[in-house]
């Protein structure tokens, strides 16, 4: 009887899938050049997949050099004839319109983002899309105030911006790049990642709907070669890149000596540091958010947990309990916490590095967790017994894998946190305000969060040091990257 009762009171979640109906995915998509959707000059296409099921979603035009050339020419004409000379207050109206349309069509964008990327709908719905709209709203506000932004009396746009973005926040990264560039009076050619082109193309449709003049935004979907063609195109005045450090270095070499302006937002291996006086429950939530948000496909993910030795057992015990409650599965289910890995290639990279962690002697743990039969999946994973020289403590895994190290003193925490070639972000968990300030002064990271993690706001500059790149996106600092001031 008691067993029966226990069985009855074991609650499970009923499926709560968001409907796909709101999105109509076309079988084929063209490039967006000079205000129109057009096929690639040589007719080439590639397939974009749903990583949760491996089902093909659509065929997308694959831009070659001739297409990039056309897009840059359209952007140049639009810059010289329309967008550059247009008063800031007029440009602002378009940006406000785009922001409002993003809000109006937010459910459609969220479902499409989760289908193409694999991220849980609650994240695309509550984070990616609202933040993308917020970036357009925020920068619209700057468009007519640039002469009061502290860049001199008449800051000028740079011209044509070539922007290359990754797959982890496809729409949000497009918004980070486009909103400041357009607000400052530049025109843009955007190269989305090959595995996630669909929301950038829907954004192009929104720009059409907003009446944005032709050529102000151009989208050249395709592989890395389309990005390389854009980077080396002589008609581009500024390159903005977000992606891996490896490709960032290639781009820096390609741009050297050309006079093009360059900003690079690259990888990271952030330390999330928990002191013995931190409230454990809050810290555990911050650790989970730091590394399991967006399947860990986050450049600023708190992928190294540094926990003070005296509380390590307590924190890890609570963390394991909490990981046992995470729900992995259908990205369109509103109760899903962990969605699919974006591609087979990324899954292979996560597996390879996790296997290396075990081979080097770290101890691997995941909660009991059933992975779907189809699609690309990886369970939330913890490594303890990690030493600083291990690859999983040094290299960016870009997946739901946390490497745990311990420390005894604040000095040791700082030394271990800074023992990385990267310098993008860090987190500090402690009750003492003075300790937060002491740590923030010593951590070599572009962003330091205190008693929180992965907080983003368009008003706040974001960017790194060293192998995490240079330049800032967001806030007044981000505007500077698009102005000749
Ligand atoms: P990458 O392989 O570097 O790709 C980024 C973008 O560059 C993609 O659109 C890619 O096209 C394109 N690309 C590839 N080779 C190129 C070349 N030679 N010239 C010009 N463009 C080229 O990175 P990823 O795998 O998409 O993204 C993961 C990485 O991005 C991680 O390391 C992560 O840390 C970093 N990231 C950093 C940030 C910030 S803000 N720092 C934000 C997000 C991601 P394809 O898609 O066709 O390969």
Coordinates of C-alpha atoms and ligand atoms in Angstrom, one line a residue:
X1 CA 0.0 0.0 0.0
X2 CA 2.8 2.4 1.0
X3 CA 4.7 1.5 -2.2
X4 CA 1.5 2.2 -4.2
X5 CA 1.2 5.6 -2.5
X6 CA 4.8 6.4 -3.1
X7 CA 4.4 5.4 -6.8
X8 CA 1.3 7.6 -7.1
X9 CA 3.0 10.6 -5.6
X10 CA 6.0 10.4 -7.9
X11 CA 5.1 13.3 -10.1
X12 CA 6.4 13.8 -13.5
X13 CA 6.0 16.6 -16.0
X14 CA 3.5 16.2 -18.8
X15 CA 4.8 17.2 -22.2
X16 CA 4.3 20.9 -22.8
X17 CA 5.5 21.5 -26.3
X18 CA 5.4 24.9 -27.9
X19 CA 3.5 24.7 -31.2
X20 CA 5.6 24.9 -34.4
X21 CA 2.5 26.2 -36.3
X22 CA 3.5 29.8 -35.8
X23 CA 6.5 29.3 -38.1
X24 CA 6.3 28.6 -41.7
X25 CA 9.7 27.4 -42.9
X26 CA 10.1 27.7 -46.7
X27 CA 11.8 24.8 -48.5
X28 CA 14.4 27.2 -49.9
X29 CA 16.0 30.5 -48.8
X30 CA 17.9 33.0 -50.9
X31 CA 20.6 35.5 -49.9
X32 CA 19.4 38.9 -48.9
X33 CA 21.0 41.4 -51.2
X34 CA 19.9 45.0 -51.9
X35 CA 16.6 44.5 -50.3
X36 CA 15.7 41.3 -52.1
X37 CA 16.0 37.5 -51.6
X38 CA 18.1 36.1 -54.4
X39 CA 19.7 32.8 -55.2
X40 CA 23.5 32.4 -55.1
X41 CA 25.1 33.4 -58.4
X42 CA 26.2 29.8 -59.0
X43 CA 23.0 28.3 -57.6
X44 CA 24.7 26.5 -54.7
X45 CA 22.8 25.6 -51.6
X46 CA 23.3 23.9 -48.3
X47 CA 20.9 22.2 -45.9
X48 CA 20.2 23.5 -42.4
X49 CA 19.1 20.8 -39.9
X50 CA 17.2 20.6 -36.7
X51 CA 19.9 19.3 -34.3
X52 CA 17.4 17.7 -32.0
X53 CA 16.1 15.4 -34.7
X54 CA 18.6 15.7 -37.6
X55 CA 15.6 16.5 -39.8
X56 CA 16.5 18.9 -42.6
X57 CA 14.6 22.2 -42.2
X58 CA 15.4 24.1 -45.4
X59 CA 17.9 24.6 -48.2
X60 CA 19.8 27.8 -48.0
X61 CA 21.7 29.7 -50.6
X62 CA 25.5 29.3 -50.3
X63 CA 27.2 32.6 -51.0
X64 CA 30.3 32.7 -53.1
X65 CA 32.7 35.5 -53.9
X66 CA 30.5 37.0 -56.6
X67 CA 27.6 37.2 -54.1
X68 CA 29.7 38.8 -51.4
X69 CA 30.9 41.2 -54.0
X70 CA 27.3 42.1 -54.9
X71 CA 26.3 42.5 -51.3
X72 CA 29.3 44.8 -50.5
X73 CA 28.5 46.9 -53.6
X74 CA 24.8 47.2 -52.5
X75 CA 25.9 48.2 -49.0
X76 CA 28.3 50.8 -50.4
X77 CA 25.6 52.4 -52.6
X78 CA 23.2 52.4 -49.7
X79 CA 25.8 54.0 -47.5
X80 CA 26.7 56.8 -49.9
X81 CA 23.3 57.6 -51.2
X82 CA 20.8 56.9 -48.3
X83 CA 22.0 55.7 -44.9
X84 CA 25.2 57.7 -44.4
X85 CA 23.6 61.1 -45.3
X86 CA 20.3 60.3 -43.4
X87 CA 19.8 62.3 -40.2
X88 CA 20.2 60.2 -37.0
X89 CA 16.6 60.8 -35.9
X90 CA 15.4 59.2 -39.2
X91 CA 17.7 56.2 -38.8
X92 CA 16.4 55.8 -35.3
X93 CA 12.8 55.4 -36.6
X94 CA 13.8 52.3 -38.6
X95 CA 15.6 50.8 -35.7
X96 CA 12.6 51.4 -33.4
X97 CA 10.4 49.8 -36.0
X98 CA 12.7 46.7 -36.3
X99 CA 12.7 46.4 -32.5
X100 CA 8.9 46.5 -32.3
X101 CA 8.5 44.0 -35.1
X102 CA 10.9 41.7 -33.2
X103 CA 8.7 42.0 -30.2
X104 CA 5.5 41.4 -32.2
X105 CA 6.9 38.4 -34.0
X106 CA 8.8 37.1 -30.9
X107 CA 7.1 33.8 -30.7
X108 CA 7.8 33.0 -34.3
X109 CA 11.5 34.0 -33.8
X110 CA 11.8 31.9 -30.6
X111 CA 10.3 28.8 -32.2
X112 CA 12.5 29.1 -35.3
X113 CA 15.6 29.7 -33.2
X114 CA 15.0 26.6 -31.1
X115 CA 14.3 24.5 -34.2
X116 CA 17.5 25.7 -36.0
X117 CA 19.8 25.9 -33.0
X118 CA 18.5 23.2 -30.6
X119 CA 18.3 25.6 -27.6
X120 CA 15.4 25.2 -25.1
X121 CA 12.3 27.4 -26.0
X122 CA 12.3 28.9 -22.6
X123 CA 15.8 30.4 -23.3
X124 CA 15.0 31.6 -26.9
X125 CA 11.7 33.0 -25.7
X126 CA 12.9 34.6 -22.5
X127 CA 16.5 35.6 -23.3
X128 CA 17.6 35.6 -27.0
X129 CA 14.6 37.3 -28.5
X130 CA 13.8 39.9 -25.9
X131 CA 17.5 40.8 -25.7
X132 CA 17.8 41.1 -29.4
X133 CA 14.8 43.6 -29.4
X134 CA 16.4 45.4 -26.5
X135 CA 19.6 45.9 -28.5
X136 CA 17.6 47.6 -31.3
X137 CA 15.7 49.8 -28.9
X138 CA 18.8 50.8 -27.0
X139 CA 20.8 51.7 -30.1
X140 CA 17.8 53.5 -31.7
X141 CA 18.1 55.8 -28.8
X142 CA 21.7 56.6 -29.6
X143 CA 21.2 57.3 -33.4
X144 CA 20.3 61.0 -33.0
X145 CA 22.6 61.6 -30.0
X146 CA 26.0 60.5 -31.3
X147 CA 27.4 64.0 -31.1
X148 CA 26.7 64.0 -27.4
X149 CA 28.2 60.6 -26.8
X150 CA 31.7 61.8 -26.0
X151 CA 33.3 61.0 -29.4
X152 CA 33.8 64.6 -30.4
X153 CA 31.4 67.1 -32.0
X154 CA 30.7 65.2 -35.2
X155 CA 31.5 61.5 -35.2
X156 CA 31.2 59.9 -38.6
X157 CA 30.3 56.3 -39.5
X158 CA 33.0 54.1 -41.0
X159 CA 31.2 52.9 -44.1
X160 CA 30.5 49.3 -44.9
X161 CA 30.7 46.8 -42.0
X162 CA 31.3 43.1 -42.7
X163 CA 30.0 41.1 -39.7
X164 CA 30.6 37.4 -39.1
X165 CA 28.7 35.6 -36.3
X166 CA 28.6 32.2 -34.7
X167 CA 25.8 29.7 -34.1
X168 CA 25.3 29.8 -30.4
X169 CA 23.0 32.9 -30.2
X170 CA 22.2 33.4 -33.9
X171 CA 19.6 36.2 -33.7
X172 CA 21.1 37.8 -30.6
X173 CA 24.6 38.0 -32.1
X174 CA 23.1 39.5 -35.3
X175 CA 21.4 42.2 -33.1
X176 CA 24.7 42.9 -31.2
X177 CA 26.4 43.5 -34.5
X178 CA 23.7 45.2 -36.5
X179 CA 22.1 47.6 -34.1
X180 CA 25.2 49.7 -33.2
X181 CA 26.5 49.6 -36.7
X182 CA 23.2 50.9 -38.2
X183 CA 22.6 53.4 -35.4
X184 CA 26.0 54.9 -36.2
X185 CA 25.2 55.2 -39.9
X186 CA 27.1 52.3 -41.3
X187 CA 25.6 49.7 -43.7
X188 CA 26.1 46.0 -43.2
X189 CA 26.9 42.7 -44.8
X190 CA 26.2 39.9 -42.2
X191 CA 27.5 36.3 -42.5
X192 CA 25.5 34.0 -40.2
X193 CA 26.9 30.7 -39.1
X194 CA 26.3 27.8 -41.5
X195 CA 24.3 25.7 -39.0
X196 CA 22.0 28.5 -37.9
X197 CA 21.0 30.8 -40.8
X198 CA 17.3 30.9 -40.4
X199 CA 16.6 33.7 -37.9
X200 CA 19.1 36.0 -39.6
X201 CA 17.0 35.5 -42.8
X202 CA 13.8 36.1 -40.8
X203 CA 15.4 39.3 -39.5
X204 CA 16.1 40.4 -43.1
X205 CA 12.4 39.9 -43.8
X206 CA 11.6 42.0 -40.7
X207 CA 13.9 44.7 -42.1
X208 CA 11.9 44.6 -45.4
X209 CA 8.7 44.8 -43.4
X210 CA 10.1 47.9 -41.6
X211 CA 10.9 49.5 -44.9
X212 CA 14.6 49.6 -44.3
X213 CA 16.1 51.0 -47.5
X214 CA 17.6 48.3 -49.9
X215 CA 21.3 47.6 -49.3
X216 CA 21.4 48.9 -45.7
X217 CA 21.4 45.3 -44.5
X218 CA 22.6 42.4 -46.6
X219 CA 22.8 38.7 -45.4
X220 CA 25.2 36.4 -47.2
X221 CA 24.6 32.9 -45.8
X222 CA 27.2 30.2 -46.4
X223 CA 30.2 28.4 -45.0
X224 CA 33.4 29.8 -43.6
X225 CA 34.6 30.6 -47.1
X226 CA 31.7 33.2 -47.4
X227 CA 33.0 34.7 -44.2
X228 CA 36.6 34.7 -45.5
X229 CA 35.5 36.4 -48.8
X230 CA 33.8 39.1 -46.8
X231 CA 36.8 39.7 -44.5
X232 CA 39.2 40.0 -47.5
X233 CA 36.8 42.1 -49.6
X234 CA 38.5 45.5 -50.3
X235 CA 35.2 47.3 -50.2
X236 CA 34.6 46.7 -46.5
X237 CA 35.7 49.3 -44.0
X238 CA 35.2 47.4 -40.8
X239 CA 35.2 43.8 -39.8
X240 CA 33.4 42.6 -36.6
X241 CA 33.8 39.0 -35.8
X242 CA 32.4 36.7 -33.1
X243 CA 33.6 33.1 -33.1
X244 CA 36.6 31.0 -32.2
X245 CA 40.0 32.3 -31.3
X246 CA 41.5 30.2 -34.1
X247 CA 39.4 31.8 -36.8
X248 CA 39.8 35.2 -35.1
X249 CA 43.6 34.9 -35.5
X250 CA 43.2 34.1 -39.2
X251 CA 41.0 37.1 -39.7
X252 CA 43.5 39.4 -37.9
X253 CA 46.2 38.2 -40.2
X254 CA 43.9 38.8 -43.3
X255 CA 43.1 42.3 -42.2
X256 CA 46.6 43.4 -41.1
X257 CA 47.9 46.2 -43.2
X258 CA 44.6 46.8 -45.0
X259 CA 43.5 49.8 -42.9
X260 CA 40.2 48.0 -42.1
X261 CA 39.0 48.5 -38.5
X262 CA 38.6 45.2 -36.6
X263 CA 36.9 44.0 -33.4
X264 CA 37.1 40.3 -32.3
X265 CA 34.9 38.6 -29.7
X266 CA 36.5 35.2 -29.2
X267 CA 36.4 32.3 -26.8
X268 CA 36.8 32.0 -23.1
X269 CA 37.4 29.7 -20.2
X270 CA 35.9 31.6 -17.3
X271 CA 36.3 30.9 -13.6
X272 CA 33.2 30.9 -11.5
X273 CA 34.7 31.4 -8.0
X274 CA 32.7 30.3 -4.9
X275 CA 34.0 31.4 -1.4
X276 CA 33.2 29.7 1.8
X277 CA 30.9 32.6 2.9
X278 CA 28.7 32.4 -0.2
X279 CA 25.1 31.4 0.2
X280 CA 25.2 27.8 -1.1
X281 CA 21.8 27.7 -2.7
X282 CA 22.4 30.9 -4.7
X283 CA 25.8 29.9 -5.7
X284 CA 24.6 26.5 -7.0
X285 CA 22.0 28.2 -9.1
X286 CA 24.7 30.5 -10.4
X287 CA 27.0 27.6 -11.2
X288 CA 24.2 25.8 -13.1
X289 CA 23.2 29.0 -15.0
X290 CA 26.9 29.7 -15.7
X291 CA 27.7 26.4 -17.5
X292 CA 24.4 24.7 -18.4
X293 CA 22.6 27.7 -19.9
X294 CA 22.4 27.2 -23.7
X295 CA 24.1 23.8 -23.3
X296 CA 27.3 25.6 -22.4
X297 CA 27.6 27.0 -25.9
X298 CA 28.4 30.4 -24.3
X299 CA 31.7 32.1 -24.8
X300 CA 31.6 33.5 -21.3
X301 CA 30.3 30.3 -19.7
X302 CA 31.6 29.6 -16.2
X303 CA 33.3 26.4 -17.4
X304 CA 35.8 26.3 -14.5
X305 CA 34.3 26.1 -11.0
X306 CA 36.8 27.2 -8.4
X307 CA 35.4 26.3 -5.0
X308 CA 37.0 27.0 -1.7
X309 CA 38.2 23.8 -0.2
X310 CA 36.4 24.0 3.1
X311 CA 33.0 24.1 1.4
X312 CA 33.8 22.0 -1.7
X313 CA 32.0 18.9 -0.5
X314 CA 28.9 20.8 0.6
X315 CA 28.7 22.8 -2.7
X316 CA 29.4 19.7 -4.9
X317 CA 26.8 17.7 -3.0
X318 CA 24.1 20.3 -3.6
X319 CA 25.3 20.7 -7.2
X320 CA 24.9 17.0 -7.9
X321 CA 21.4 17.1 -6.4
X322 CA 20.5 20.1 -8.6
X323 CA 21.8 18.5 -11.8
X324 CA 19.6 15.5 -11.1
X325 CA 16.6 17.8 -11.5
X326 CA 17.6 19.2 -14.9
X327 CA 15.4 18.1 -17.8
X328 CA 17.1 17.3 -21.1
X329 CA 15.1 16.8 -24.2
X330 CA 12.8 18.3 -26.8
X331 CA 13.9 22.0 -27.2
X332 CA 10.4 23.0 -28.0
X333 CA 9.1 21.7 -24.6
X334 CA 8.6 24.5 -22.2
X335 CA 9.9 22.4 -19.3
X336 CA 13.2 21.6 -21.0
X337 CA 16.4 22.9 -19.3
X338 CA 19.0 21.4 -21.7
X339 CA 18.4 21.2 -25.4
X340 CA 20.4 19.7 -28.2
X341 CA 24.1 20.3 -29.1
X342 CA 24.1 22.4 -32.2
X343 CA 25.9 20.1 -34.6
X344 CA 27.5 16.7 -35.0
X345 CA 30.9 18.5 -35.3
X346 CA 30.4 20.3 -31.9
X347 CA 29.2 17.1 -30.3
X348 CA 32.4 15.3 -31.5
X349 CA 34.5 18.2 -30.0
X350 CA 32.7 17.9 -26.6
X351 CA 33.1 14.1 -26.6
X352 CA 36.8 14.3 -27.5
X353 CA 37.6 16.8 -24.8
X354 CA 35.6 15.0 -22.2
X355 CA 37.3 11.7 -23.0
X356 CA 40.6 13.5 -22.7
X357 CA 39.5 14.7 -19.2
X358 CA 39.0 11.1 -18.1
X359 CA 42.2 9.9 -19.8
X360 CA 44.2 12.6 -17.9
X361 CA 42.8 11.3 -14.6
X362 CA 39.9 13.6 -13.8
X363 CA 36.7 12.0 -12.4
X364 CA 33.6 12.3 -14.6
X365 CA 30.0 12.4 -13.3
X366 CA 26.6 12.9 -14.9
X367 CA 23.2 12.5 -13.3
X368 CA 21.1 9.6 -14.6
X369 CA 19.8 11.0 -17.8
X370 CA 18.2 9.4 -20.9
X371 CA 19.4 10.8 -24.2
X372 CA 17.0 10.9 -27.2
X373 CA 17.8 8.3 -29.9
X374 CA 18.1 10.8 -32.7
X375 CA 19.8 14.2 -32.8
X376 CA 22.9 15.5 -31.1
X377 CA 22.9 15.2 -27.3
X378 CA 25.3 15.4 -24.4
X379 CA 24.4 15.0 -20.7
X380 CA 25.3 17.7 -18.1
X381 CA 28.7 16.6 -16.9
X382 CA 30.9 17.4 -13.9
X383 CA 34.6 16.7 -13.7
X384 CA 36.3 16.7 -10.2
X385 CA 39.9 16.0 -9.4
X386 CA 40.9 18.4 -12.2
X387 CA 44.3 19.9 -12.2
X388 CA 45.3 23.1 -13.9
X389 CA 47.3 21.4 -16.6
X390 CA 44.4 19.2 -17.8
X391 CA 43.1 20.0 -21.2
X392 CA 39.6 20.3 -19.7
X393 CA 40.9 23.1 -17.5
X394 CA 42.7 24.9 -20.3
X395 CA 40.7 24.5 -23.5
X396 CA 37.3 25.8 -24.3
X397 CA 34.8 22.8 -24.5
X398 CA 31.8 24.9 -25.5
X399 CA 29.4 22.3 -24.1
X400 CA 27.6 21.3 -20.9
X401 CA 30.8 20.2 -19.1
X402 CA 32.0 21.8 -15.8
X403 CA 35.6 21.3 -14.6
X404 CA 35.9 21.7 -10.8
X405 CA 39.1 22.9 -9.1
X406 CA 39.5 23.9 -5.4
X407 CA 41.5 26.7 -3.7
X408 CA 42.3 27.7 -0.1
X409 CA 43.0 31.4 -0.2
X410 CA 41.8 34.4 -2.3
X411 CA 45.3 34.8 -3.7
X412 CA 45.3 31.2 -4.9
X413 CA 41.8 31.7 -6.4
X414 CA 43.1 34.7 -8.4
X415 CA 46.2 32.9 -9.6
X416 CA 44.2 29.9 -10.7
X417 CA 41.4 32.0 -12.3
X418 CA 44.0 34.0 -14.3
X419 CA 45.9 30.9 -15.4
X420 CA 44.3 30.8 -18.9
X421 CA 45.2 32.3 -22.2
X422 CA 41.6 33.8 -22.3
X423 CA 40.2 36.8 -20.5
X424 CA 36.5 37.2 -21.2
X425 CA 34.6 36.8 -18.0
X426 CA 34.5 35.6 -14.3
X427 CA 32.1 35.1 -11.5
X428 CA 32.6 35.7 -7.7
X429 CA 30.3 34.4 -5.0
X430 CA 30.8 35.8 -1.5
X431 CA 28.9 37.7 1.1
X432 CA 31.7 40.4 1.4
X433 CA 31.5 43.4 -0.8
X434 CA 35.1 44.3 -0.1
X435 CA 36.2 40.9 -1.3
X436 CA 34.2 41.3 -4.5
X437 CA 36.0 44.5 -5.3
X438 CA 39.4 43.0 -4.3
X439 CA 38.8 40.1 -6.7
X440 CA 37.4 42.3 -9.5
X441 CA 40.6 44.4 -9.5
X442 CA 42.7 41.3 -9.9
X443 CA 40.8 39.1 -12.2
X444 CA 42.0 39.5 -15.8
X445 CA 38.6 39.4 -17.5
X446 CA 36.5 41.8 -19.4
X447 CA 33.4 41.1 -17.3
X448 CA 33.2 40.1 -13.7
X449 CA 29.8 39.1 -12.3
X450 CA 29.3 39.2 -8.5
X451 CA 26.7 36.8 -6.9
X452 CA 25.1 36.4 -10.3
X453 CA 26.2 35.0 -13.7
X454 CA 25.4 35.4 -17.4
X455 CA 23.7 38.7 -17.1
X456 CA 23.5 40.7 -20.3
X457 CA 22.2 44.2 -21.0
X458 CA 22.6 46.3 -24.1
X459 CA 23.8 49.3 -22.0
X460 CA 26.7 47.3 -20.6
X461 CA 29.9 46.8 -22.7
X462 CA 31.0 43.2 -23.2
X463 CA 34.3 41.9 -24.5
X464 CA 37.6 40.4 -23.6
X465 CA 41.4 40.5 -23.3
X466 CA 44.2 38.4 -24.7
X467 CA 42.9 35.4 -26.6
X468 CA 39.3 36.4 -26.0
X469 CA 39.8 39.2 -28.4
X470 CA 39.5 43.0 -28.3
X471 CA 36.9 45.7 -28.7
X472 CA 33.6 46.0 -26.8
X473 CA 30.0 45.4 -27.8
X474 CA 27.2 47.1 -26.1
X475 CA 26.9 50.5 -24.3
X476 CA 28.7 53.6 -25.3
X477 CA 31.9 51.7 -25.7
X478 CA 30.4 49.5 -28.4
X479 CA 29.3 52.4 -30.5
X480 CA 32.9 53.6 -30.7
X481 CA 33.8 50.5 -32.8
X482 CA 31.5 51.8 -35.5
X483 CA 32.5 55.5 -35.5
X484 CA 35.4 57.5 -36.9
X485 CA 35.8 59.6 -33.8
Ligands
LIG1 P1 34.0 29.8 -35.7 O1 34.3 28.5 -36.4 O2 35.1 30.7 -35.5 O3 32.8 30.4 -36.7 C1 32.3 31.7 -36.4 C2 31.9 32.3 -37.8 O4 33.0 32.5 -38.6 C3 30.9 31.4 -38.5 O5 30.0 32.2 -39.2 C4 31.9 30.7 -39.5 O6 31.3 30.1 -40.6 C5 32.8 31.8 -39.9 N1 34.1 31.4 -40.4 C6 34.7 30.2 -40.3 N2 36.0 30.3 -40.9 C7 36.1 31.5 -41.3 C8 37.2 32.2 -42.0 N3 38.3 31.7 -42.3 N4 37.0 33.6 -42.2 C9 35.9 34.2 -41.9 N5 34.8 33.6 -41.3 C10 35.0 32.3 -41.0 O7 33.2 29.6 -34.4 P2 31.9 28.8 -34.0 O8 32.3 27.4 -33.9 O9 30.8 29.2 -35.0 O10 31.5 29.4 -32.6 C11 32.1 28.9 -31.4 C12 33.2 29.9 -30.9 O11 32.7 31.2 -30.9 C13 33.6 29.6 -29.5 O12 35.0 29.5 -29.4 C14 33.0 30.7 -28.7 O13 33.7 31.0 -27.6 C15 33.1 31.8 -29.7 N6 32.1 32.8 -29.3 C16 32.5 34.0 -28.8 C17 31.6 34.9 -28.4 C18 32.1 36.2 -27.8 S1 31.1 37.4 -27.6 N7 33.3 36.4 -27.4 C19 30.3 34.7 -28.6 C20 29.8 33.6 -29.2 C21 30.8 32.6 -29.5 P3 30.7 28.6 -40.5 O14 29.5 28.6 -39.6 O15 30.4 28.2 -41.9 O16 31.8 27.8 -40.0

